[in-house]
Amino acid sequence: EAIPCGLLLLDERGRAVFHNERADMLLGAPAMEGQPVEEWLAQSCRDEQHKGEVVRQWREGVWRKQLARTVTLVAEDGLLRDVELRPASLPGSGVLVMVHDVTGDRRAEELLRATEAKFRTLIHENPLPIVLTDRSGLVFEANSAAEAMLGRTRAELRRMPIEEWFAPDSH
């Protein structure tokens, strides 16, 4: 019960033999005796379309192919959570599924992608020449205004140390 992820121990038919409280919280409700995991997951879905997608992910990815999959569920607190299901086959029969809340990680990735897109737009659509270098002075990005001013393509600029652009006494 003290581990930071949910645990599900399933029999060969996909029914919970054991589950900890964290799994109950992440999957939205405690499992009923003999209830298949598909039904357990379905009760934590927003609507019928979402339910169909979650059940498909479970059947095809997690159960049949034993692949980790992330699904969005309504957790016990009523909030939407991105939950990763990581299965591991057990000797004999049955499957152990670790349930992780990856909501924070997913949100951070989305924010990073959005920020990077804004940054790239700011550089590439800027009418002023912009050249970005790393600490050693190698160019890793240049916009079209820099290409026009320097008379070289972005690919050529990326192969040139910035010192080559200046007179030796200007370094």
XYZ file of N, CA, C and O in Angstrom:
684
model
N 0.825 -1.219 0.000
C 0.000 0.000 0.000
C 0.861 1.272 0.000
O 0.379 2.310 -0.388
N 2.120 1.184 0.419
C 2.953 2.377 0.532
C 3.625 2.781 -0.780
O 4.149 3.886 -0.875
N 3.597 1.942 -1.797
C 4.267 2.304 -3.041
C 3.480 3.395 -3.763
O 2.263 3.483 -3.636
N 4.176 4.244 -4.537
C 3.513 5.394 -5.153
C 2.728 5.104 -6.422
O 2.310 6.027 -7.103
N 2.525 3.845 -6.767
C 1.735 3.539 -7.958
C 0.660 2.525 -7.590
O 0.730 1.871 -6.554
N -0.319 2.426 -8.474
C -1.358 1.431 -8.273
C -0.878 0.074 -8.749
O -0.063 -0.019 -9.670
N -1.345 -0.972 -8.117
C -1.015 -2.340 -8.523
C -2.292 -3.132 -8.731
O -3.207 -3.081 -7.906
N -2.338 -3.849 -9.846
C -3.440 -4.751 -10.130
C -2.843 -6.119 -10.415
O -1.934 -6.239 -11.232
N -3.338 -7.115 -9.736
C -2.965 -8.490 -10.044
C -4.191 -9.126 -10.671
O -5.255 -9.181 -10.053
N -4.052 -9.549 -11.940
C -5.192 -10.053 -12.701
C -5.043 -11.546 -12.968
O -3.946 -12.035 -13.189
N -6.173 -12.226 -12.986
C -6.153 -13.639 -13.350
C -6.135 -13.766 -14.867
O -6.105 -12.760 -15.589
N -6.170 -14.986 -15.380
C -6.095 -15.227 -16.828
C -7.296 -14.688 -17.596
O -7.262 -14.572 -18.815
N -8.377 -14.324 -16.918
C -9.561 -13.757 -17.578
C -9.632 -12.227 -17.466
O -10.621 -11.619 -17.873
N -8.612 -11.625 -16.878
C -8.590 -10.175 -16.744
C -9.382 -9.645 -15.572
O -9.797 -8.493 -15.576
N -9.587 -10.479 -14.561
C -10.308 -10.041 -13.356
C -9.316 -9.774 -12.237
O -8.337 -10.500 -12.066
N -9.597 -8.737 -11.472
C -8.691 -8.356 -10.389
C -8.709 -9.392 -9.268
O -9.756 -9.687 -8.703
N -7.521 -9.928 -8.992
C -7.336 -10.835 -7.860
C -6.890 -10.006 -6.654
O -7.250 -10.281 -5.525
N -6.099 -8.954 -6.954
C -5.636 -8.031 -5.924
C -5.520 -6.652 -6.548
O -5.172 -6.503 -7.709
N -5.800 -5.627 -5.756
C -5.573 -4.241 -6.167
C -5.376 -3.424 -4.915
O -6.007 -3.656 -3.888
N -4.441 -2.464 -4.992
C -4.210 -1.621 -3.819
C -5.078 -0.358 -3.887
O -5.749 -0.095 -4.887
N -5.063 0.416 -2.810
C -5.908 1.618 -2.727
C -5.528 2.654 -3.777
O -6.391 3.361 -4.296
N -4.244 2.735 -4.096
C -3.791 3.710 -5.103
C -4.407 3.381 -6.474
O -4.803 4.281 -7.210
N -4.507 2.108 -6.815
C -5.155 1.708 -8.073
C -6.620 2.133 -8.055
O -7.139 2.653 -9.048
N -7.293 1.918 -6.939
C -8.699 2.337 -6.818
C -8.843 3.833 -7.065
O -9.734 4.279 -7.782
N -7.932 4.615 -6.454
C -8.000 6.065 -6.582
C -7.746 6.493 -8.022
O -8.475 7.309 -8.580
N -6.719 5.929 -8.681
C -6.379 6.318 -10.041
C -7.396 5.838 -11.074
O -7.628 6.489 -12.091
N -8.011 4.678 -10.820
C -8.975 4.141 -11.763
C -10.406 4.582 -11.466
O -11.348 4.144 -12.108
N -10.577 5.444 -10.478
C -11.860 6.083 -10.261
C -12.769 5.459 -9.228
O -13.651 6.115 -8.711
N -12.603 4.171 -8.951
C -13.481 3.485 -7.997
C -12.859 2.142 -7.639
O -12.064 1.602 -8.397
N -13.246 1.583 -6.499
C -12.753 0.244 -6.180
C -13.391 -0.802 -7.088
O -14.514 -0.627 -7.551
N -12.642 -1.859 -7.368
C -13.170 -2.943 -8.199
C -14.186 -3.749 -7.399
O -14.058 -3.919 -6.195
N -15.197 -4.215 -8.099
C -16.178 -5.111 -7.489
C -15.653 -6.536 -7.596
O -14.913 -6.847 -8.522
N -16.026 -7.368 -6.700
C -15.592 -8.765 -6.703
C -15.928 -9.432 -8.031
O -17.070 -9.402 -8.484
N -14.914 -9.995 -8.695
C -15.104 -10.706 -9.953
C -15.317 -9.813 -11.164
O -15.591 -10.305 -12.253
N -15.192 -8.506 -11.010
C -15.410 -7.562 -12.104
C -14.193 -7.546 -13.038
O -13.073 -7.350 -12.593
N -14.405 -7.724 -14.350
C -13.288 -7.615 -15.287
C -12.740 -6.183 -15.305
O -13.486 -5.225 -15.126
N -11.457 -6.063 -15.560
C -10.823 -4.746 -15.564
C -11.444 -3.844 -16.624
O -11.567 -2.643 -16.407
N -11.861 -4.403 -17.748
C -12.509 -3.592 -18.785
C -13.704 -2.824 -18.216
O -13.881 -1.642 -18.499
N -14.524 -3.492 -17.421
C -15.684 -2.833 -16.820
C -15.246 -1.792 -15.798
O -15.860 -0.726 -15.680
N -14.200 -2.114 -15.067
C -13.665 -1.194 -14.056
C -13.191 0.090 -14.739
O -13.501 1.193 -14.293
N -12.447 -0.056 -15.835
C -11.976 1.110 -16.571
C -13.141 1.886 -17.189
O -13.155 3.114 -17.166
N -14.112 1.171 -17.730
C -15.247 1.801 -18.414
C -16.043 2.717 -17.492
O -16.554 3.749 -17.926
N -16.145 2.372 -16.210
C -16.930 3.211 -15.298
C -16.237 4.535 -14.981
O -16.854 5.429 -14.416
N -14.966 4.687 -15.385
C -14.240 5.933 -15.141
C -14.060 6.760 -16.409
O -13.166 7.597 -16.482
N -14.894 6.510 -17.403
C -14.815 7.242 -18.671
C -15.851 8.355 -18.727
O -16.895 8.269 -18.100
N -15.563 9.366 -19.514
C -16.437 10.544 -19.629
C -17.746 10.241 -20.341
O -18.782 10.763 -19.971
N -17.670 9.453 -21.424
C -18.851 9.189 -22.236
C -18.662 7.870 -22.985
O -17.639 7.214 -22.842
N -19.640 7.521 -23.805
C -19.606 6.233 -24.515
C -18.454 6.152 -25.517
O -17.818 5.111 -25.643
N -18.196 7.231 -26.232
C -17.101 7.224 -27.205
C -15.764 7.029 -26.495
O -14.929 6.239 -26.921
N -15.569 7.754 -25.406
C -14.340 7.631 -24.620
C -14.216 6.222 -24.057
O -13.141 5.628 -24.064
N -15.325 5.674 -23.590
C -15.337 4.314 -23.051
C -14.858 3.319 -24.106
O -14.038 2.449 -23.835
N -15.362 3.455 -25.336
C -14.955 2.565 -26.419
C -13.464 2.637 -26.693
O -12.807 1.612 -26.904
N -12.914 3.845 -26.671
C -11.487 4.025 -26.915
C -10.643 3.421 -25.793
O -9.650 2.750 -26.047
N -11.024 3.665 -24.552
C -10.275 3.130 -23.404
C -10.314 1.607 -23.405
O -9.281 0.952 -23.222
N -11.479 1.021 -23.645
C -11.600 -0.438 -23.673
C -10.779 -1.017 -24.822
O -10.102 -2.038 -24.667
N -10.781 -0.344 -25.976
C -9.964 -0.806 -27.106
C -8.476 -0.764 -26.764
O -7.741 -1.703 -27.024
N -8.031 0.335 -26.144
C -6.623 0.449 -25.727
C -6.256 -0.675 -24.761
O -5.181 -1.262 -24.858
N -7.174 -0.957 -23.830
C -6.926 -2.012 -22.859
C -6.795 -3.376 -23.558
O -5.815 -4.087 -23.371
N -7.805 -3.714 -24.349
C -7.829 -5.038 -25.003
C -6.652 -5.247 -25.945
O -5.946 -6.237 -25.859
N -6.496 -4.299 -26.868
C -5.501 -4.482 -27.924
C -4.075 -4.208 -27.475
O -3.163 -4.908 -27.892
N -3.871 -3.194 -26.677
C -2.510 -2.824 -26.272
C -2.031 -3.480 -25.007
O -1.024 -4.189 -24.993
N -2.767 -3.272 -23.931
C -2.306 -3.737 -22.620
C -2.508 -5.240 -22.459
O -1.568 -5.972 -22.144
N -3.718 -5.726 -22.687
C -4.032 -7.133 -22.409
C -3.408 -8.082 -23.438
O -2.705 -9.007 -23.088
N -3.664 -7.833 -24.731
C -3.197 -8.768 -25.768
C -1.711 -8.651 -26.067
O -1.018 -9.639 -26.178
N -1.225 -7.417 -26.240
C 0.164 -7.224 -26.664
C 1.124 -6.936 -25.508
O 2.323 -6.806 -25.737
N 0.563 -6.756 -24.312
C 1.370 -6.478 -23.115
C 2.222 -5.213 -23.290
O 3.399 -5.175 -22.924
N 1.609 -4.170 -23.854
C 2.282 -2.893 -24.063
C 1.786 -1.869 -23.051
O 0.621 -1.878 -22.668
N 2.666 -0.971 -22.647
C 2.255 0.126 -21.775
C 1.405 1.096 -22.594
O 1.736 1.419 -23.733
N 0.310 1.537 -22.040
C -0.596 2.480 -22.691
C -1.033 3.524 -21.681
O -1.180 3.237 -20.501
N -1.286 4.735 -22.183
C -1.780 5.813 -21.331
C -3.201 6.134 -21.748
O -3.487 6.319 -22.934
N -4.096 6.183 -20.773
C -5.493 6.517 -21.003
C -5.887 7.649 -20.054
O -5.285 7.813 -19.003
N -6.882 8.397 -20.436
C -7.393 9.466 -19.579
C -8.650 8.948 -18.902
O -9.562 8.454 -19.563
N -8.673 9.052 -17.566
C -9.805 8.568 -16.787
C -10.254 9.625 -15.790
O -9.482 10.503 -15.409
N -11.488 9.513 -15.357
C -11.994 10.357 -14.283
C -11.612 9.652 -12.989
O -12.093 8.556 -12.698
N -10.707 10.252 -12.231
C -10.208 9.641 -11.004
C -11.227 9.787 -9.873
O -12.264 10.435 -10.021
N -10.905 9.199 -8.752
C -11.786 9.191 -7.589
C -12.160 10.599 -7.126
O -13.259 10.837 -6.645
N -11.201 11.559 -7.322
C -11.464 12.939 -6.908
C -12.291 13.719 -7.937
O -12.549 14.905 -7.767
N -12.702 13.058 -9.041
C -13.527 13.688 -10.058
C -12.745 14.426 -11.133
O -13.326 14.946 -12.076
N -11.419 14.476 -11.001
C -10.591 15.156 -11.984
C -10.106 14.187 -13.050
O -9.942 12.989 -12.783
N -9.881 14.707 -14.254
C -9.326 13.873 -15.313
C -7.845 13.648 -15.045
O -7.106 14.573 -14.725
N -7.433 12.406 -15.180
C -6.030 12.028 -14.963
C -5.555 11.205 -16.141
O -6.278 10.364 -16.655
N -4.305 11.444 -16.549
C -3.658 10.586 -17.528
C -3.001 9.463 -16.744
O -2.139 9.710 -15.888
N -3.440 8.249 -17.022
C -2.997 7.087 -16.254
C -2.283 6.124 -17.197
O -2.831 5.728 -18.221
N -1.050 5.784 -16.845
C -0.294 4.817 -17.637
C -0.475 3.434 -17.036
O -0.303 3.244 -15.832
N -0.812 2.485 -17.890
C -0.990 1.086 -17.492
C 0.189 0.294 -18.039
O 0.376 0.216 -19.256
N 1.015 -0.265 -17.143
C 2.200 -1.034 -17.552
C 2.034 -2.488 -17.130
O 2.159 -2.817 -15.951
N 1.773 -3.373 -18.098
C 1.566 -4.777 -17.759
C 2.879 -5.569 -17.707
O 3.854 -5.212 -18.360
N 2.858 -6.641 -16.925
C 3.968 -7.595 -16.874
C 3.357 -8.978 -16.671
O 2.610 -9.194 -15.711
N 3.668 -9.895 -17.589
C 3.150 -11.264 -17.478
C 3.783 -11.952 -16.290
O 4.967 -11.761 -15.996
N 2.987 -12.765 -15.628
C 3.481 -13.520 -14.477
C 3.690 -14.973 -14.890
O 2.990 -15.480 -15.767
N 4.641 -15.654 -14.261
C 4.846 -17.068 -14.584
C 3.563 -17.861 -14.319
O 2.850 -17.611 -13.352
N 3.279 -18.781 -15.184
C 2.038 -19.548 -15.044
C 0.923 -18.856 -15.769
O 0.717 -19.044 -16.955
N 0.207 -18.005 -15.079
C -0.851 -17.222 -15.708
C -1.064 -15.960 -14.904
O -0.607 -15.832 -13.779
N -1.748 -15.052 -15.497
C -2.036 -13.792 -14.821
C -1.102 -12.683 -15.272
O -0.085 -12.900 -15.928
N -1.497 -11.477 -14.910
C -0.751 -10.280 -15.307
C -0.704 -9.317 -14.122
O -1.694 -9.143 -13.415
N 0.450 -8.714 -13.922
C 0.597 -7.645 -12.945
C 0.585 -6.342 -13.725
O 1.335 -6.188 -14.686
N -0.291 -5.417 -13.352
C -0.373 -4.125 -14.032
C -0.035 -3.032 -13.024
O -0.661 -2.936 -11.969
N 0.991 -2.235 -13.364
C 1.337 -1.073 -12.549
C 0.597 0.126 -13.136
O 0.578 0.317 -14.354
N -0.015 0.912 -12.285
C -0.831 2.051 -12.702
C -0.158 3.318 -12.175
O -0.008 3.493 -10.966
N 0.280 4.179 -13.107
C 0.994 5.407 -12.743
C 0.198 6.626 -13.183
O -0.316 6.663 -14.302
N 0.159 7.653 -12.337
C -0.442 8.930 -12.706
C 0.630 9.736 -13.440
O 1.629 10.134 -12.852
N 0.445 9.952 -14.732
C 1.416 10.688 -15.539
C 0.848 12.033 -15.994
O 1.357 12.634 -16.942
N -0.172 12.509 -15.302
C -0.834 13.761 -15.669
C 0.146 14.923 -15.683
O 0.195 15.678 -16.654
N 0.929 15.070 -14.635
C 1.892 16.176 -14.553
C 2.922 16.115 -15.662
O 3.265 17.143 -16.272
N 3.425 14.919 -15.935
C 4.416 14.749 -17.002
C 3.821 15.123 -18.355
O 4.460 15.803 -19.162
N 2.600 14.669 -18.610
C 1.938 14.966 -19.882
C 1.716 16.463 -20.041
O 1.928 17.029 -21.109
N 1.259 17.126 -18.994
C 1.009 18.577 -19.056
C 2.318 19.332 -19.285
O 2.357 20.298 -20.056
N 3.393 18.903 -18.636
C 4.695 19.553 -18.814
C 5.184 19.388 -20.255
O 5.726 20.333 -20.844
N 4.990 18.219 -20.844
C 5.381 17.984 -22.239
C 4.586 18.889 -23.180
O 5.153 19.464 -24.110
N 3.286 19.016 -22.949
C 2.450 19.875 -23.788
C 2.892 21.332 -23.686
O 2.967 22.042 -24.694
N 3.191 21.777 -22.477
C 3.634 23.152 -22.264
C 4.973 23.388 -22.947
O 5.176 24.430 -23.590
N 5.875 22.432 -22.853
C 7.172 22.552 -23.507
C 7.021 22.636 -25.022
O 7.653 23.468 -25.674
N 6.180 21.781 -25.606
C 5.943 21.819 -27.053
C 5.356 23.171 -27.476
O 5.760 23.747 -28.502
N 4.408 23.692 -26.714
C 3.797 24.979 -27.046
C 4.816 26.112 -26.950
O 4.865 26.989 -27.824
N 5.641 26.088 -25.924
C 6.656 27.121 -25.743
C 7.692 27.055 -26.860
O 8.101 28.086 -27.401
N 8.095 25.851 -27.231
C 9.065 25.690 -28.319
C 8.488 26.194 -29.640
O 9.175 26.847 -30.423
N 7.225 25.915 -29.899
C 6.591 26.389 -31.131
C 6.562 27.918 -31.172
O 6.836 28.526 -32.223
N 6.250 28.555 -30.050
C 6.243 30.019 -29.982
C 7.647 30.572 -30.220
O 7.830 31.559 -30.937
N 8.643 29.941 -29.614
C 10.031 30.364 -29.754
C 10.467 30.270 -31.218
O 11.047 31.199 -31.771
N 10.167 29.137 -31.868
C 10.547 28.951 -33.277
C 9.841 29.978 -34.173
O 10.453 30.528 -35.088
N 8.579 30.251 -33.904
C 7.841 31.253 -34.676
C 8.471 32.625 -34.491
O 8.651 33.366 -35.461
N 8.821 32.949 -33.259
C 9.438 34.240 -32.960
C 10.752 34.411 -33.721
O 11.017 35.474 -34.279
N 11.545 33.362 -33.803
C 12.825 33.442 -34.511
C 12.621 33.476 -36.015
O 13.130 34.347 -36.714
N 11.874 32.528 -36.554
C 11.781 32.376 -38.003
C 10.935 33.440 -38.687
O 11.148 33.717 -39.872
N 10.000 34.058 -37.991
C 9.184 35.103 -38.605
C 9.670 36.508 -38.284
O 9.055 37.490 -38.689
N 10.781 36.615 -37.578
C 11.342 37.908 -37.223
C 12.018 38.526 -38.446
O 12.776 37.853 -39.134
N 11.761 39.790 -38.743
C 12.396 40.417 -39.908
C 13.886 40.732 -39.683
O 14.615 40.977 -40.634
N 14.324 40.703 -38.435
C 15.733 40.961 -38.128
C 16.534 39.662 -38.202
O 16.023 38.597 -37.865
N 17.793 39.743 -38.638
C 18.624 38.534 -38.685
C 18.881 38.001 -37.279
O 19.250 38.753 -36.379
N 18.659 36.699 -37.098
C 18.911 36.053 -35.806
C 19.733 34.804 -36.053
O 19.390 33.967 -36.889
N 20.835 34.692 -35.305
C 21.692 33.516 -35.360
C 21.899 33.065 -33.922
O 22.257 33.861 -33.061
N 21.630 31.784 -33.664
C 21.832 31.232 -32.330
C 23.039 30.300 -32.354
O 23.176 29.477 -33.259
N 23.906 30.451 -31.358
C 25.088 29.591 -31.256
C 25.102 28.892 -29.910
O 24.479 29.356 -28.945
N 25.838 27.793 -29.849
C 26.030 27.143 -28.559
C 27.211 27.809 -27.852
O 27.791 28.773 -28.363
N 27.619 27.318 -26.705
C 28.690 27.944 -25.920
C 30.037 27.918 -26.641
O 30.880 28.767 -26.397
N 30.222 26.953 -27.513
C 31.502 26.862 -28.228
C 31.515 27.748 -29.478
O 32.531 27.826 -30.160
N 30.415 28.400 -29.789
C 30.360 29.300 -30.936
C 29.879 28.659 -32.214
O 29.922 29.282 -33.274
N 29.384 27.424 -32.165
C 28.853 26.772 -33.357
C 27.386 27.147 -33.539
O 26.601 27.103 -32.596
N 27.029 27.506 -34.742
C 25.664 27.922 -35.065
C 24.753 26.701 -35.041
O 25.074 25.672 -35.616
N 23.623 26.812 -34.352
C 22.643 25.731 -34.387
C 21.301 26.188 -34.935
O 20.448 25.368 -35.246
N 21.120 27.491 -35.133
C 19.872 27.981 -35.714
C 20.106 29.363 -36.314
O 20.877 30.162 -35.782
N 19.445 29.620 -37.451
C 19.491 30.932 -38.087
C 18.173 31.124 -38.833
O 17.608 30.167 -39.352
N 17.708 32.366 -38.865
C 16.454 32.613 -39.586
C 16.742 33.055 -41.021
O 17.901 33.247 -41.418
N 15.686 33.211 -41.821
C 15.856 33.550 -43.240
C 16.469 34.941 -43.419
O 17.198 35.177 -44.387
N 16.208 35.870 -42.505
C 16.814 37.200 -42.588
C 18.325 37.105 -42.414
O 19.084 37.809 -43.101
N 18.796 36.212 -41.558
C 20.241 36.007 -41.386
C 20.835 35.363 -42.632
O 21.939 35.724 -43.062
N 20.102 34.416 -43.227
C 20.569 33.785 -44.464
C 20.747 34.838 -45.563
O 21.774 34.844 -46.259
N 19.766 35.719 -45.710
C 19.819 36.751 -46.743
C 20.967 37.725 -46.479
O 21.708 38.099 -47.397
N 21.147 38.157 -45.258
C 22.188 39.119 -44.922
C 23.583 38.524 -45.131
O 24.480 39.181 -45.645
N 23.764 37.249 -44.741
C 25.089 36.628 -44.811
C 25.345 35.926 -46.150
O 26.458 35.487 -46.416
N 24.299 35.780 -46.962
C 24.468 35.163 -48.273
C 24.778 33.673 -48.211
O 25.420 33.127 -49.100
N 24.332 33.019 -47.180
C 24.557 31.571 -47.019
C 23.259 30.909 -46.567
O 22.423 31.538 -45.931
N 23.121 29.629 -46.904
C 21.939 28.880 -46.461
C 22.086 28.514 -44.989
O 23.193 28.535 -44.430
N 20.968 28.146 -44.389
C 20.959 27.727 -42.993
C 21.894 26.525 -42.788
O 22.632 26.464 -41.817
N 21.891 25.595 -43.730
C 22.767 24.416 -43.625
C 24.233 24.820 -43.649
O 25.049 24.266 -42.897
N 24.584 25.786 -44.498
C 25.976 26.266 -44.536
C 26.340 26.974 -43.238
O 27.445 26.796 -42.714
N 25.416 27.765 -42.732
C 25.683 28.498 -41.493
C 25.886 27.544 -40.320
O 26.729 27.793 -39.449
N 25.145 26.441 -40.308
C 25.269 25.485 -39.199
C 26.622 24.791 -39.170
O 27.005 24.249 -38.163
N 27.325 24.783 -40.295
C 28.638 24.140 -40.321
C 29.769 25.117 -40.013
O 30.928 24.718 -39.958
N 29.448 26.380 -39.853
C 30.488 27.392 -39.652
C 30.558 27.854 -38.203
O 29.560 28.230 -37.623
N 31.776 27.860 -37.639
C 31.925 28.518 -36.336
C 31.725 30.025 -36.529
O 32.082 30.593 -37.570
N 31.168 30.673 -35.566
C 30.846 32.106 -35.705
C 32.101 32.960 -35.868
O 32.064 34.031 -36.466
N 33.255 32.464 -35.401
C 34.498 33.231 -35.533
C 34.865 33.476 -36.999
O 35.544 34.445 -37.324
N 34.412 32.601 -37.914
C 34.728 32.761 -39.331
C 34.040 33.978 -39.936
O 34.390 34.422 -41.021
N 33.062 34.520 -39.279
C 32.329 35.672 -39.803
C 33.013 36.987 -39.477
O 32.647 38.020 -40.013
N 33.939 36.973 -38.533
C 34.564 38.203 -38.062
C 36.044 38.262 -38.464
O 36.678 37.215 -38.664
N 36.554 39.465 -38.534
C 37.985 39.628 -38.746
C 38.710 39.126 -37.500
O 38.155 39.190 -36.398
N 39.948 38.626 -37.636
C 40.663 38.064 -36.478
C 40.756 39.020 -35.281
O 40.657 38.569 -34.145
N 40.898 40.324 -35.524
C 40.990 41.248 -34.382
C 39.648 41.512 -33.728
O 39.585 42.129 -32.661
N 38.538 41.033 -34.319
C 37.194 41.234 -33.748
C 36.753 40.090 -32.853
O 35.728 40.191 -32.195
N 37.477 38.993 -32.858
C 37.063 37.815 -32.084
C 36.900 38.186 -30.631
O 36.057 37.755 -29.935
